[in-house]
Tab-separated table of C-alpha atoms in Angstrom:
chain	number	residue	atom	x	y	z
A	1	UNK	CA	71.728	-144.791	24.974
A	2	UNK	CA	68.209	-145.670	23.884
A	3	UNK	CA	67.254	-145.448	20.191
A	4	UNK	CA	65.223	-142.587	18.743
A	5	UNK	CA	61.440	-142.993	18.849
A	6	UNK	CA	59.248	-141.870	15.947
A	7	UNK	CA	55.457	-142.059	16.329
A	8	UNK	CA	52.510	-140.889	14.228
A	9	UNK	CA	48.729	-141.168	14.164
A	10	UNK	CA	45.480	-140.053	12.546
A	11	UNK	CA	46.531	-140.191	8.913
A	12	UNK	CA	43.747	-142.388	7.511
A	13	UNK	CA	40.029	-141.890	6.881
A	14	UNK	CA	36.951	-144.131	6.554
A	15	UNK	CA	37.530	-144.075	2.799
A	16	UNK	CA	41.194	-145.027	2.577
A	17	UNK	CA	44.832	-145.018	3.696
A	18	UNK	CA	46.119	-146.753	6.809
A	19	UNK	CA	48.534	-145.541	9.457
A	20	UNK	CA	50.306	-148.918	9.441
A	21	UNK	CA	50.870	-148.514	5.689
A	22	UNK	CA	52.474	-145.149	6.394
A	23	UNK	CA	54.856	-147.056	8.680
A	24	UNK	CA	56.005	-149.154	5.731
A	25	UNK	CA	56.496	-146.029	3.593
A	26	UNK	CA	58.540	-144.327	6.309
A	27	UNK	CA	60.675	-147.440	6.828
A	28	UNK	CA	61.274	-147.416	3.085
A	29	UNK	CA	62.148	-143.694	3.063
A	30	UNK	CA	64.486	-143.973	6.072
A	31	UNK	CA	66.225	-147.124	4.842
A	32	UNK	CA	69.600	-145.638	5.786
A	33	UNK	CA	68.491	-145.959	9.435
A	34	UNK	CA	67.902	-149.237	11.297
A	35	UNK	CA	64.801	-150.473	13.108
A	36	UNK	CA	65.629	-151.125	16.751
A	37	UNK	CA	62.952	-153.555	17.880
A	38	UNK	CA	59.746	-154.307	15.999
A	39	UNK	CA	57.408	-151.591	14.750
A	40	UNK	CA	54.649	-151.054	17.334
A	41	UNK	CA	50.948	-150.901	16.515
A	42	UNK	CA	49.073	-149.483	19.513
A	43	UNK	CA	45.266	-149.370	19.731
A	44	UNK	CA	43.791	-146.668	21.954
A	45	UNK	CA	40.377	-145.943	23.524
A	46	UNK	CA	37.832	-147.549	21.160
A	47	UNK	CA	35.119	-145.191	22.425
A	48	UNK	CA	36.780	-141.963	21.242
A	49	UNK	CA	34.043	-140.236	19.203
A	50	UNK	CA	36.346	-138.671	16.570
A	51	UNK	CA	38.356	-141.775	15.634
A	52	UNK	CA	38.622	-142.452	11.904
A	53	UNK	CA	38.607	-146.274	11.924
A	54	UNK	CA	40.434	-148.535	14.378
A	55	UNK	CA	42.093	-145.808	16.473
A	56	UNK	CA	45.610	-147.196	16.002
A	57	UNK	CA	48.897	-145.304	16.342
A	58	UNK	CA	52.379	-146.404	15.266
A	59	UNK	CA	55.756	-146.097	16.990
A	60	UNK	CA	59.075	-146.945	15.332
A	61	UNK	CA	62.421	-147.175	17.154
A	62	UNK	CA	65.178	-145.960	14.845
A	63	UNK	CA	68.925	-145.636	15.080
A	64	UNK	CA	72.200	-147.335	14.274
A	65	UNK	CA	71.713	-151.022	14.976
A	66	UNK	CA	74.155	-153.188	16.907
A	67	UNK	CA	74.644	-156.941	16.969
A	68	UNK	CA	72.430	-159.509	15.263
A	69	UNK	CA	69.317	-158.635	13.275
A	70	UNK	CA	66.092	-160.509	12.514
A	71	UNK	CA	63.547	-160.376	9.698
A	72	UNK	CA	60.367	-158.344	10.170
A	73	UNK	CA	59.241	-157.437	6.669
A	74	UNK	CA	59.772	-157.138	2.950
A	75	UNK	CA	59.480	-153.787	1.139
A	76	UNK	CA	60.239	-152.826	-2.444
A	77	UNK	CA	61.938	-156.128	-3.171
A	78	UNK	CA	64.241	-155.984	-0.143
A	79	UNK	CA	64.026	-157.618	3.302
A	80	UNK	CA	63.398	-155.444	6.359
A	81	UNK	CA	65.355	-156.356	9.483
A	82	UNK	CA	65.445	-155.096	13.041
A	83	UNK	CA	68.120	-155.016	15.731
A	84	UNK	CA	67.753	-155.593	19.466
A	85	UNK	CA	69.871	-152.553	20.425
A	86	UNK	CA	71.224	-149.445	18.765
A	87	UNK	CA	72.336	-145.844	19.124
A	88	UNK	CA	70.010	-142.841	18.664
A	89	UNK	CA	69.932	-140.382	15.769
A	90	UNK	CA	68.877	-136.732	15.465
A	91	UNK	CA	65.096	-136.352	16.183
A	92	UNK	CA	64.861	-133.080	14.241
A	93	UNK	CA	66.200	-134.706	11.083
A	94	UNK	CA	63.993	-137.792	11.503
A	95	UNK	CA	60.818	-135.702	11.889
A	96	UNK	CA	61.773	-133.586	8.891
A	97	UNK	CA	62.196	-136.593	6.621
A	98	UNK	CA	59.239	-138.609	7.957
A	99	UNK	CA	56.910	-135.596	7.755
A	100	UNK	CA	57.471	-135.363	4.008
A	101	UNK	CA	56.121	-138.904	3.624
A	102	UNK	CA	53.144	-138.206	5.903
A	103	UNK	CA	52.287	-135.024	4.022
A	104	UNK	CA	52.309	-136.932	0.740
A	105	UNK	CA	49.831	-139.667	1.706
A	106	UNK	CA	47.680	-138.582	4.708
A	107	UNK	CA	43.944	-138.112	4.096
A	108	UNK	CA	43.900	-134.375	4.843
A	109	UNK	CA	40.597	-133.812	3.027
A	110	UNK	CA	38.709	-135.842	5.665
A	111	UNK	CA	37.311	-133.623	8.453
A	112	UNK	CA	38.092	-136.281	11.084
A	113	UNK	CA	41.712	-136.727	9.992
A	114	UNK	CA	44.073	-134.582	12.079
A	115	UNK	CA	47.591	-136.017	11.755
A	116	UNK	CA	50.424	-135.683	14.224
A	117	UNK	CA	54.027	-136.876	14.268
A	118	UNK	CA	56.361	-137.009	17.286
A	119	UNK	CA	60.051	-137.854	17.688
A	120	UNK	CA	62.029	-138.200	20.906
A	121	UNK	CA	65.039	-139.867	22.474
A	122	UNK	CA	63.076	-140.222	25.738
A	123	UNK	CA	59.700	-141.939	26.231
A	124	UNK	CA	56.757	-140.067	27.752
A	125	UNK	CA	55.505	-141.581	31.051
A	126	UNK	CA	53.573	-144.889	30.788
A	127	UNK	CA	50.616	-143.227	32.523
A	128	UNK	CA	49.959	-141.388	29.260
A	129	UNK	CA	49.327	-144.684	27.452
A	130	UNK	CA	46.996	-145.987	30.151
A	131	UNK	CA	44.978	-142.792	30.144
A	132	UNK	CA	44.756	-142.745	26.341
A	133	UNK	CA	43.564	-146.354	26.119
A	134	UNK	CA	40.924	-145.868	28.838
A	135	UNK	CA	39.929	-142.202	28.861
A	136	UNK	CA	39.917	-139.012	26.803
A	137	UNK	CA	43.226	-137.109	26.736
A	138	UNK	CA	43.617	-133.452	25.847
A	139	UNK	CA	46.298	-132.111	23.520
A	140	UNK	CA	47.666	-129.525	26.033
A	141	UNK	CA	48.360	-132.301	28.558
A	142	UNK	CA	50.209	-134.341	25.937
A	143	UNK	CA	52.274	-131.399	24.735
A	144	UNK	CA	53.288	-130.732	28.338
A	145	UNK	CA	54.647	-134.295	28.595
A	146	UNK	CA	56.449	-133.933	25.267
A	147	UNK	CA	58.089	-130.718	26.359
A	148	UNK	CA	59.334	-132.396	29.531
A	149	UNK	CA	61.130	-135.152	27.580
A	150	UNK	CA	62.542	-132.818	24.925
A	151	UNK	CA	60.479	-134.243	22.065
A	152	UNK	CA	60.028	-132.720	18.621
A	153	UNK	CA	56.558	-132.794	17.093
A	154	UNK	CA	54.430	-131.486	14.252
A	155	UNK	CA	50.668	-130.947	14.184
A	156	UNK	CA	48.409	-130.858	11.147
A	157	UNK	CA	44.937	-129.305	11.220
A	158	UNK	CA	43.693	-129.839	14.822
A	159	UNK	CA	46.706	-132.058	15.546
A	160	UNK	CA	44.907	-134.755	17.533
A	161	UNK	CA	47.269	-137.314	16.031
A	162	UNK	CA	49.934	-136.027	18.412
A	163	UNK	CA	47.887	-137.531	21.261
A	164	UNK	CA	47.792	-141.037	19.782
A	165	UNK	CA	51.411	-140.855	18.623
A	166	UNK	CA	52.598	-139.870	22.097
A	167	UNK	CA	50.501	-142.592	23.731
A	168	UNK	CA	51.975	-145.209	21.382
A	169	UNK	CA	55.441	-143.977	22.289
A	170	UNK	CA	54.553	-144.267	26.013
A	171	UNK	CA	53.360	-147.910	25.798
A	172	UNK	CA	55.310	-150.362	27.977
A	173	UNK	CA	53.691	-153.763	27.346
A	174	UNK	CA	52.248	-155.789	30.211
A	175	UNK	CA	50.521	-158.116	27.765
A	176	UNK	CA	51.281	-158.148	24.048
A	177	UNK	CA	50.435	-159.828	20.749
A	178	UNK	CA	51.822	-159.602	17.208
A	179	UNK	CA	50.300	-158.899	13.811
A	180	UNK	CA	51.776	-159.491	10.381
A	181	UNK	CA	50.194	-157.149	7.838
A	182	UNK	CA	50.423	-157.675	4.079
A	183	UNK	CA	49.761	-154.706	1.791
A	184	UNK	CA	48.350	-154.486	-1.711
A	185	UNK	CA	50.065	-153.168	-4.797
A	186	UNK	CA	49.041	-149.486	-5.157
A	187	UNK	CA	47.353	-150.217	-8.511
A	188	UNK	CA	44.951	-152.641	-6.801
A	189	UNK	CA	43.873	-150.488	-3.860
A	190	UNK	CA	40.124	-149.881	-4.071
A	191	UNK	CA	39.418	-153.028	-6.118
A	192	UNK	CA	37.969	-156.246	-4.594
A	193	UNK	CA	40.554	-158.252	-2.653
A	194	UNK	CA	41.297	-161.750	-3.863
A	195	UNK	CA	41.830	-164.072	-0.901
A	196	UNK	CA	41.012	-167.779	-0.975
A	197	UNK	CA	38.692	-168.424	2.012
A	198	UNK	CA	39.650	-172.114	2.122
A	199	UNK	CA	43.309	-171.195	2.648
A	200	UNK	CA	42.316	-168.921	5.555
A	201	UNK	CA	40.348	-171.750	7.172
A	202	UNK	CA	43.291	-174.152	6.716
A	203	UNK	CA	45.653	-171.622	8.246
A	204	UNK	CA	43.294	-171.057	11.171
A	205	UNK	CA	42.969	-174.763	11.887
A	206	UNK	CA	46.671	-175.498	11.372
A	207	UNK	CA	48.171	-172.736	13.521
A	208	UNK	CA	47.838	-172.826	17.288
A	209	UNK	CA	48.781	-169.295	18.336
A	210	UNK	CA	46.806	-167.220	15.808
A	211	UNK	CA	43.288	-165.900	16.432
A	212	UNK	CA	40.397	-163.990	14.817
A	213	UNK	CA	41.179	-165.372	11.357
A	214	UNK	CA	37.814	-166.618	10.147
A	215	UNK	CA	34.246	-165.999	11.300
A	216	UNK	CA	32.614	-169.427	11.175
A	217	UNK	CA	29.209	-168.112	12.283
A	218	UNK	CA	28.987	-165.746	9.310
A	219	UNK	CA	31.290	-167.469	6.788
A	220	UNK	CA	33.499	-164.383	6.699
A	221	UNK	CA	37.257	-163.950	6.083
A	222	UNK	CA	38.167	-161.812	9.103
A	223	UNK	CA	41.840	-161.182	8.244
A	224	UNK	CA	40.825	-158.883	5.364
A	225	UNK	CA	39.470	-155.384	6.150
A	226	UNK	CA	36.242	-154.145	4.629
A	227	UNK	CA	37.495	-150.641	3.836
A	228	UNK	CA	39.256	-149.629	0.592
A	229	UNK	CA	42.602	-149.271	2.384
A	230	UNK	CA	46.015	-150.605	1.288
A	231	UNK	CA	45.896	-153.658	3.585
A	232	UNK	CA	45.473	-157.025	1.889
A	233	UNK	CA	45.255	-158.980	5.139
A	234	UNK	CA	46.433	-158.936	8.742
A	235	UNK	CA	47.010	-162.062	10.844
A	236	UNK	CA	47.176	-161.742	14.641
A	237	UNK	CA	48.659	-164.108	17.152
A	238	UNK	CA	50.722	-164.887	20.223
A	239	UNK	CA	53.787	-166.058	18.297
A	240	UNK	CA	55.763	-163.859	15.933
A	241	UNK	CA	57.469	-166.905	14.427
A	242	UNK	CA	54.171	-168.623	13.699
A	243	UNK	CA	52.782	-165.492	12.037
A	244	UNK	CA	55.666	-165.497	9.569
A	245	UNK	CA	54.642	-169.028	8.598
A	246	UNK	CA	50.917	-168.245	8.597
A	247	UNK	CA	51.180	-165.376	6.093
A	248	UNK	CA	52.635	-167.721	3.490
A	249	UNK	CA	49.666	-170.090	3.865
A	250	UNK	CA	47.224	-167.544	2.405
A	251	UNK	CA	46.395	-168.032	-1.259
A	252	UNK	CA	45.160	-165.358	-3.637
A	253	UNK	CA	46.420	-161.891	-4.471
A	254	UNK	CA	50.175	-161.508	-4.046
A	255	UNK	CA	51.201	-158.870	-1.457
A	256	UNK	CA	53.282	-155.897	-2.576
A	257	UNK	CA	54.982	-155.659	0.872
A	258	UNK	CA	54.555	-156.799	4.466
A	259	UNK	CA	55.579	-155.858	8.013
A	260	UNK	CA	55.489	-157.557	11.406
A	261	UNK	CA	54.217	-155.446	14.334
A	262	UNK	CA	54.293	-155.807	18.102
A	263	UNK	CA	50.819	-154.797	19.346
A	264	UNK	CA	48.497	-154.322	22.311
A	265	UNK	CA	45.619	-155.882	20.380
A	266	UNK	CA	43.539	-158.535	22.158
A	267	UNK	CA	44.922	-157.495	25.558
A	268	UNK	CA	41.835	-155.726	26.971
A	269	UNK	CA	44.067	-152.942	28.254
A	270	UNK	CA	41.017	-150.682	27.846
A	271	UNK	CA	38.907	-152.618	30.377
A	272	UNK	CA	38.726	-151.405	34.004
A	273	UNK	CA	36.887	-153.195	36.870
A	274	UNK	CA	34.121	-150.853	38.030
A	275	UNK	CA	30.927	-150.588	40.033
A	276	UNK	CA	27.771	-149.765	38.088
A	277	UNK	CA	27.204	-146.517	40.005
A	278	UNK	CA	30.600	-145.199	38.856
A	279	UNK	CA	30.121	-145.863	35.133
A	280	UNK	CA	30.470	-142.853	32.850
A	281	UNK	CA	29.785	-142.507	29.100
A	282	UNK	CA	32.621	-143.958	26.981
A	283	UNK	CA	34.014	-146.039	29.862
A	284	UNK	CA	35.142	-149.566	29.002
A	285	UNK	CA	34.417	-151.659	32.058
A	286	UNK	CA	34.108	-155.054	33.686
A	287	UNK	CA	31.204	-155.334	36.117
A	288	UNK	CA	30.074	-158.227	38.316
A	289	UNK	CA	26.301	-158.109	38.462
A	290	UNK	CA	23.103	-160.035	39.042
A	291	UNK	CA	20.210	-160.246	36.576
A	292	UNK	CA	17.191	-158.446	38.046
A	293	UNK	CA	14.570	-158.749	35.313
A	294	UNK	CA	13.820	-161.062	32.377
A	295	UNK	CA	15.534	-160.259	29.046
A	296	UNK	CA	13.555	-158.148	26.589
A	297	UNK	CA	13.977	-158.220	22.801
A	298	UNK	CA	13.599	-154.767	21.245
A	299	UNK	CA	13.259	-153.651	17.599
A	300	UNK	CA	16.347	-154.614	15.635
A	301	UNK	CA	16.452	-157.970	17.474
A	302	UNK	CA	18.700	-156.531	20.179
A	303	UNK	CA	18.337	-157.946	23.707
A	304	UNK	CA	18.223	-155.788	26.848
A	305	UNK	CA	18.855	-157.275	30.292
A	306	UNK	CA	18.500	-155.247	33.487
A	307	UNK	CA	21.384	-156.005	35.851
A	308	UNK	CA	22.532	-154.757	39.251
A	309	UNK	CA	25.410	-154.764	41.722
A	310	UNK	CA	23.413	-152.523	44.073
A	311	UNK	CA	22.972	-149.925	41.315
A	312	UNK	CA	21.160	-150.892	38.117
A	313	UNK	CA	21.890	-150.513	34.412
A	314	UNK	CA	20.601	-151.991	31.162
A	315	UNK	CA	23.015	-154.434	29.529
A	316	UNK	CA	22.616	-154.292	25.745
A	317	UNK	CA	23.383	-157.312	23.557
A	318	UNK	CA	23.217	-156.211	19.931
A	319	UNK	CA	22.015	-158.329	17.023
A	320	UNK	CA	25.453	-158.679	15.325
A	321	UNK	CA	26.771	-160.426	18.448
A	322	UNK	CA	24.609	-163.421	17.471
A	323	UNK	CA	25.421	-166.274	19.895
A	324	UNK	CA	26.288	-163.814	22.663
A	325	UNK	CA	22.908	-162.145	22.187
A	326	UNK	CA	21.139	-165.512	22.101
A	327	UNK	CA	22.810	-166.540	25.358
A	328	UNK	CA	21.523	-163.341	26.966
A	329	UNK	CA	17.958	-164.376	26.083
A	330	UNK	CA	18.425	-167.467	28.281
A	331	UNK	CA	19.259	-165.502	31.431
A	332	UNK	CA	16.751	-165.271	34.295
A	333	UNK	CA	16.559	-163.035	37.377
A	334	UNK	CA	19.043	-164.171	39.996
A	335	UNK	CA	21.759	-165.334	37.596
A	336	UNK	CA	25.179	-163.913	38.461
A	337	UNK	CA	27.297	-162.770	35.536
A	338	UNK	CA	30.416	-160.744	34.700
A	339	UNK	CA	30.047	-158.355	31.770
A	340	UNK	CA	32.703	-156.624	29.664
A	341	UNK	CA	31.657	-153.665	27.573
A	342	UNK	CA	31.476	-149.936	26.914
A	343	UNK	CA	29.062	-147.395	28.351
A	344	UNK	CA	26.614	-145.615	26.090
A	345	UNK	CA	25.331	-142.189	27.109
A	346	UNK	CA	21.820	-142.130	25.612
A	347	UNK	CA	20.068	-144.331	26.434
A	348	UNK	CA	22.436	-145.178	29.298
A	349	UNK	CA	23.483	-148.789	28.882
A	350	UNK	CA	26.452	-151.137	28.951
A	351	UNK	CA	27.070	-152.399	25.419
A	352	UNK	CA	28.266	-155.942	26.117
A	353	UNK	CA	31.375	-157.318	24.372
A	354	UNK	CA	31.896	-160.485	26.420
A	355	UNK	CA	30.139	-162.344	29.245
A	356	UNK	CA	31.067	-164.847	31.942
A	357	UNK	CA	28.117	-166.692	33.489
A	358	UNK	CA	29.223	-167.420	37.061
A	359	UNK	CA	26.094	-168.737	38.786
A	360	UNK	CA	22.782	-170.034	37.461
A	361	UNK	CA	19.630	-170.163	39.573
A	362	UNK	CA	16.790	-172.643	39.138
A	363	UNK	CA	14.295	-171.418	36.598
A	364	UNK	CA	10.992	-172.035	38.411
A	365	UNK	CA	7.903	-171.099	36.433
A	366	UNK	CA	4.162	-171.464	36.723
A	367	UNK	CA	3.022	-174.586	34.906
A	368	UNK	CA	-0.716	-174.688	35.825
A	369	UNK	CA	-3.359	-172.755	37.658
A	370	UNK	CA	-4.337	-174.418	40.963
A	371	UNK	CA	-7.368	-176.708	41.251
A	372	UNK	CA	-10.428	-175.779	43.257
A	373	UNK	CA	-10.696	-178.036	46.318
A	374	UNK	CA	-14.489	-178.092	46.106
A	375	UNK	CA	-14.995	-178.554	42.385
A	376	UNK	CA	-11.716	-180.174	41.319
A	377	UNK	CA	-11.527	-177.863	38.306
A	378	UNK	CA	-8.700	-175.560	37.306
A	379	UNK	CA	-9.255	-172.086	38.669
A	380	UNK	CA	-9.044	-168.947	36.516
A	381	UNK	CA	-6.567	-166.112	36.989
A	382	UNK	CA	-7.893	-162.802	38.314
A	383	UNK	CA	-4.947	-160.931	36.825
A	384	UNK	CA	-1.292	-160.488	37.660
A	385	UNK	CA	-0.810	-160.496	41.425
A	386	UNK	CA	-4.505	-160.986	42.186
A	387	UNK	CA	-4.641	-164.737	42.610
A	388	UNK	CA	-7.161	-167.257	41.282
A	389	UNK	CA	-10.923	-167.815	41.423
A	390	UNK	CA	-13.084	-170.825	40.635
A	391	UNK	CA	-15.503	-169.994	37.842
A	392	UNK	CA	-18.016	-172.550	39.193
A	393	UNK	CA	-18.195	-171.887	42.943
A	394	UNK	CA	-16.332	-168.572	43.299
A	395	UNK	CA	-13.759	-169.752	45.840
A	396	UNK	CA	-10.370	-168.023	45.708
A	397	UNK	CA	-6.667	-168.803	46.165
A	398	UNK	CA	-3.630	-166.469	46.482
A	399	UNK	CA	-1.062	-165.928	43.680
A	400	UNK	CA	1.346	-168.343	45.394
A	401	UNK	CA	-1.053	-171.222	44.920
A	402	UNK	CA	-0.060	-171.681	41.275
A	403	UNK	CA	1.493	-175.046	40.390
A	404	UNK	CA	5.182	-174.530	39.553
A	405	UNK	CA	7.853	-176.565	37.817
A	406	UNK	CA	11.615	-176.289	37.267
A	407	UNK	CA	12.384	-175.516	33.623
A	408	UNK	CA	15.667	-176.887	32.169
A	409	UNK	CA	18.151	-174.045	31.589
A	410	UNK	CA	19.178	-173.256	28.020
A	411	UNK	CA	22.518	-171.758	29.109
A	412	UNK	CA	25.545	-173.118	30.949
A	413	UNK	CA	28.120	-171.523	33.209
A	414	UNK	CA	31.099	-170.271	31.231
A	415	UNK	CA	32.337	-167.664	28.769
A	416	UNK	CA	30.372	-166.195	25.865
A	417	UNK	CA	31.713	-163.863	23.175
A	418	UNK	CA	30.510	-162.432	19.830
A	419	UNK	CA	31.552	-163.860	16.456
A	420	UNK	CA	34.951	-162.838	15.119
A	421	UNK	CA	33.576	-160.175	12.763
A	422	UNK	CA	31.917	-158.337	15.663
A	423	UNK	CA	34.940	-158.159	17.977
A	424	UNK	CA	36.855	-154.993	18.710
A	425	UNK	CA	40.616	-154.811	18.200
A	426	UNK	CA	41.320	-154.802	21.950
A	427	UNK	CA	38.858	-157.618	22.737
A	428	UNK	CA	40.702	-160.564	24.258
A	429	UNK	CA	39.274	-163.653	22.516
A	430	UNK	CA	38.627	-166.811	24.492
A	431	UNK	CA	41.143	-168.543	22.222
A	432	UNK	CA	43.986	-166.705	23.969
A	433	UNK	CA	42.614	-166.648	27.491
A	434	UNK	CA	43.779	-169.052	30.183
A	435	UNK	CA	41.379	-171.851	30.979
A	436	UNK	CA	39.046	-171.083	33.879
A	437	UNK	CA	37.492	-173.743	36.107
A	438	UNK	CA	33.949	-172.422	36.031
A	439	UNK	CA	32.761	-174.871	38.679
A	440	UNK	CA	35.035	-173.203	41.230
A	441	UNK	CA	33.945	-169.639	40.494
């Protein structure tokens, strides 16, 4: 039989706590049970308007382990291990015990925090995960799925956490990454973190399978969160073994505990290929479009580019995206690009998170007004679209008579992404993408 699944969500707030930290507390409380497989950290739709912070839910597989075990953490002075297989336990008893921990630490005073906890010996359908990572899911629909699989669940306040918990339980990875998260001693939570930036840079340059460690454009340690939560740092990567080495390369404050998670981060599971005409608010989409008008810089130093695949939309490149925004300024009408991003309702736009420049056209611009054949002097413009006229003799020429030249392009074909500090949790960084032969696109 499969092990027992325990999932929970929506226990943190913008001002503190962390659902992954609750995972460590529950593992500590249920130490008489075994982890069957790694703890799972599952990010859901980043465009959900009522999310507290990173919209992450946790799922633990619990039971009576069989066979060999492997290390996946260290809590309260003792190693945490997980088994590959194991027998289930009673869901009612697991929920009862885990709920006591949740009720002790969840941020109930925050209006946006609506915890939920779910336990089952059977997974909900995988379609629930895919809907939750790409769309908005209602609680009645989720509870219907839970009833069908015989799950046990508890809701607090509005109970939206049941949605995320159930979706995390339903996740069957197509792509996956790992994250090792180190937590602070409770006495230090809320005080400035002490992490040696030089050690983070060394770790980033030494390891091959980690990513999003350090923001070189902004000189920012990206493994440390900015909120006053219990996390000291989190290192993400494509190798669980390398992450266990990487965490020990960080100098500074000593962690109180740590856990290794299997995750859907950096997979772009939220992105769906779409046509512009079909885009709806809060969609996360990939569109293949052509630039139809020159980029415009608006207040705030954001760049807006009008694009089309038959239907048109404004592509918004925001100031924090830095190099990505600057690359957008170099686009010209006719360039063919692929954009990844989320749809904003008002004003309707695609907020760009990543860009592939597929085709570049020649940038031909007016260099001089034409010369008058009679006088040999440069003619004057009569206004946009009205051609030219000689100030001396009055002779005229059409707008197409202007002398033009090819301007060297300030952008190349290829991928462009924002700096590390501006990337979403589900954003797949170029560091982990397969190489693409741009010349053949």
